[in-house]
CSV table of C-alpha atoms in Angstrom, one decimal:
chain,number,residue,atom,x,y,z
O,1,MET,CA,28.6,91.8,96.7
O,2,GLU,CA,30.6,93.0,93.7
O,3,THR,CA,28.7,95.6,91.0
O,4,ILE,CA,29.2,96.2,87.2
O,5,SER,CA,30.0,99.8,88.8
O,6,SER,CA,32.5,98.7,91.6
O,7,ILE,CA,34.7,96.7,88.8
O,8,ALA,CA,34.2,99.1,86.7
O,9,LYS,CA,35.9,101.3,88.6
O,10,ARG,CA,38.6,99.1,90.2
O,11,LEU,CA,39.5,98.7,86.7
O,12,ASN,CA,39.6,101.9,85.2
O,13,VAL,CA,36.5,101.1,82.9
O,14,THR,CA,33.5,102.0,81.8
O,15,ASN,CA,30.3,100.2,82.8
O,16,GLY,CA,29.5,99.4,79.1
O,17,ARG,CA,33.4,97.7,78.7
O,18,ILE,CA,32.7,95.6,81.1
O,19,TYR,CA,29.6,94.4,80.3
O,20,GLN,CA,31.2,94.0,76.8
O,21,ILE,CA,34.0,91.6,79.0
O,22,ILE,CA,31.2,89.4,79.8
O,23,LYS,CA,29.9,88.4,76.6
O,24,GLU,CA,33.3,87.5,75.8
O,25,ILE,CA,34.6,84.9,79.1
O,26,PRO,CA,33.9,81.7,79.0
O,27,ALA,CA,29.5,81.2,79.4
O,28,ASP,CA,31.1,79.0,82.9
O,29,LYS,CA,32.7,81.8,83.9
O,30,GLN,CA,29.8,84.1,83.6
O,31,PRO,CA,27.7,85.8,86.9
O,32,LYS,CA,24.2,84.6,86.7
O,33,LYS,CA,21.4,86.8,85.9
O,34,ASP,CA,18.5,87.0,88.9
O,35,ALA,CA,15.6,87.3,88.3
O,36,LYS,CA,15.2,91.5,87.9
O,37,GLY,CA,18.1,91.0,85.4
O,38,LYS,CA,21.0,91.7,87.6
O,39,TYR,CA,23.9,89.9,88.0
O,40,ASN,CA,25.0,87.7,90.9
O,41,PHE,CA,29.2,88.3,90.6
O,42,THR,CA,30.5,85.1,92.1
O,43,LYS,CA,34.8,85.3,93.3
O,44,GLU,CA,35.7,83.3,89.7
O,45,SER,CA,33.1,85.4,87.7
O,46,VAL,CA,35.3,89.2,89.3
O,47,GLU,CA,38.1,87.4,89.0
O,48,ALA,CA,37.1,85.6,84.9
O,49,ILE,CA,36.4,89.3,84.3
O,50,GLU,CA,40.0,90.8,86.0
O,51,SER,CA,42.0,88.4,84.5
O,52,TYR,CA,40.4,89.0,80.6
O,53,TYR,CA,41.0,92.8,81.1
O,54,ASN,CA,43.9,92.4,81.9
O,55,SER,CA,44.8,89.6,79.0
O,56,LEU,CA,44.1,92.5,76.7
O,57,SER,CA,45.0,95.6,78.0
O,58,SER,CA,48.9,94.0,78.7
O,59,PRO,CA,50.1,93.5,74.8
O,60,LYS,CA,48.3,97.2,74.5
O,61,THR,CA,49.6,99.0,76.8
O,62,ASP,CA,53.1,97.7,75.2
O,63,ASN,CA,52.0,99.7,72.3
O,64,GLU,CA,50.7,102.9,74.1
O,65,SER,CA,53.8,102.4,75.5
O,66,ASP,CA,55.6,103.1,72.2
O,67,LEU,CA,53.2,105.8,71.2
O,68,VAL,CA,53.5,108.1,73.9
O,69,LYS,CA,57.3,107.8,73.6
O,70,GLN,CA,56.6,108.5,70.0
O,71,LEU,CA,54.6,111.2,70.7
O,72,ARG,CA,57.1,112.9,73.3
O,73,ALA,CA,59.7,112.2,70.5
O,74,ASP,CA,57.4,114.6,68.6
O,75,LEU,CA,57.0,117.3,70.7
O,76,GLU,CA,60.2,117.7,71.0
O,77,ASP,CA,60.6,117.9,68.3
O,78,ALA,CA,58.7,120.2,67.8
O,79,LYS,CA,59.3,122.3,71.0
O,80,ALA,CA,62.6,122.9,69.3
O,81,GLU,CA,61.0,123.5,66.3
O,82,ILE,CA,59.0,126.4,67.3
O,83,LYS,CA,61.9,127.7,70.1
O,84,ALA,CA,64.2,127.9,66.6
O,85,LYS,CA,61.3,129.7,65.1
O,86,ASN,CA,60.8,132.3,67.9
O,87,ASN,CA,64.9,133.3,67.9
O,88,GLN,CA,63.9,133.8,64.0
O,89,ILE,CA,60.9,136.2,64.8
O,90,ASP,CA,62.7,137.9,67.2
O,91,LYS,CA,65.6,137.8,64.8
O,92,PHE,CA,63.7,139.4,62.4
O,93,GLN,CA,61.4,142.3,64.7
O,94,GLN,CA,65.4,144.0,65.7
O,95,LEU,CA,66.4,144.3,61.9
O,96,LEU,CA,62.5,145.7,61.2
O,97,ASP,CA,62.7,147.8,63.8
O,98,GLN,CA,66.9,149.2,62.8
O,99,GLN,CA,65.6,149.8,59.3
O,100,GLN,CA,62.8,151.6,60.1
O,101,ARG,CA,65.1,153.3,62.1
O,102,LEU,CA,67.5,154.3,59.5
O,103,ASN,CA,63.9,155.1,56.6
O,104,LEU,CA,63.1,157.4,59.6
O,105,SER,CA,66.9,158.6,59.5
O,106,THR,CA,66.8,159.3,56.1
O,107,ASN,CA,63.6,160.9,55.3
O,108,ARG,CA,65.0,163.5,58.3
O,109,GLN,CA,68.5,163.8,55.8
O,110,ASN,CA,65.8,164.3,52.8
O,111,GLU,CA,64.0,166.8,54.2
O,112,LYS,CA,66.6,168.6,55.4
O,113,LEU,CA,68.6,168.9,52.3
O,114,LEU,CA,64.9,169.6,50.7
O,115,ASP,CA,65.0,172.8,52.8
O,116,THR,CA,68.7,173.7,52.1
O,117,THR,CA,68.2,173.4,48.2
O,118,THR,CA,65.8,175.4,48.5
O,119,ASN,CA,66.4,177.8,50.9
O,120,ASN,CA,63.3,178.4,53.3
O,121,PRO,CA,63.4,179.4,56.3
O,122,LEU,CA,62.8,177.0,59.3
O,123,SER,CA,59.0,176.6,59.5
O,124,GLN,CA,58.3,175.2,63.4
O,125,ASP,CA,58.3,172.1,62.7
O,126,ASP,CA,61.7,171.8,60.9
O,127,ILE,CA,62.6,173.3,64.2
O,128,THR,CA,62.0,170.6,66.1
O,129,LEU,CA,63.8,168.2,63.4
O,130,LYS,CA,67.1,170.0,63.8
O,131,SER,CA,67.1,169.0,67.4
O,132,ASP,CA,66.7,165.5,67.2
O,133,ASP,CA,68.8,163.4,68.7
O,134,THR,CA,68.0,160.8,65.3
O,135,ASP,CA,70.0,162.8,63.3
O,136,VAL,CA,73.5,160.3,61.7
O,137,LEU,CA,75.2,163.2,60.5
O,138,LYS,CA,75.6,164.4,64.3
O,139,PRO,CA,78.7,162.6,65.6
O,140,THR,CA,78.3,160.7,68.6
O,141,GLU,CA,80.3,158.6,70.8
O,142,GLY,CA,80.5,155.4,69.3
O,143,ASN,CA,81.2,156.7,65.5
O,144,TYR,CA,82.4,159.9,66.2
O,145,LYS,CA,86.5,159.6,65.0
O,146,GLY,CA,87.9,162.8,64.6
O,147,VAL,CA,87.9,166.3,63.6
O,148,ASP,CA,85.6,165.8,60.8
O,149,THR,CA,87.5,166.9,57.0
O,150,LYS,CA,85.1,166.0,54.9
O,151,THR,CA,83.4,169.4,52.3
O,152,PRO,CA,79.8,169.4,52.4
O,153,LYS,CA,79.2,168.8,48.2
O,154,ARG,CA,76.3,171.3,47.1
O,155,GLY,CA,72.9,169.6,45.4
O,156,LEU,CA,70.0,167.2,46.4
O,157,CYS,CA,72.0,164.0,45.7
O,158,GLY,CA,75.4,165.3,47.6
O,159,TRP,CA,75.0,163.5,50.3
O,160,LEU,CA,75.0,160.2,48.6
O,161,ARG,CA,78.5,161.1,47.2
O,162,ARG,CA,80.5,161.0,51.0
């Protein structure tokens, strides 16, 4: 004995969809109702419901497969665009870090120049700046090319003329 629920599960649809299909199939193949209002399914009525559903779902499946293909292609495009944007963000982050380090170094140089032009003795804060490893005036392994022959310029903006 078939029920609405068992047919719905087999076709992977809702019970309401089965009721709609029953109304759509020809009257001679529709299941008959008993005295309580429940459907009595015969083998012919179940086959009619299944064939009607299959005839509706076949073209829909083709359209859905085209839609799925289009959605997958769009998803791949979106993934590629996100990857490119992430690469841009990483590059901009590196540039921002570099700019911040450059600003910090420039500010430290400016403070040192101001200290030398005013001839003030070094305070405790300046001593820590003096031993800072980010100072660009100190030669490092990568940028030192030998003996420095430049003569230091005097004045507030002397470091710009080097």
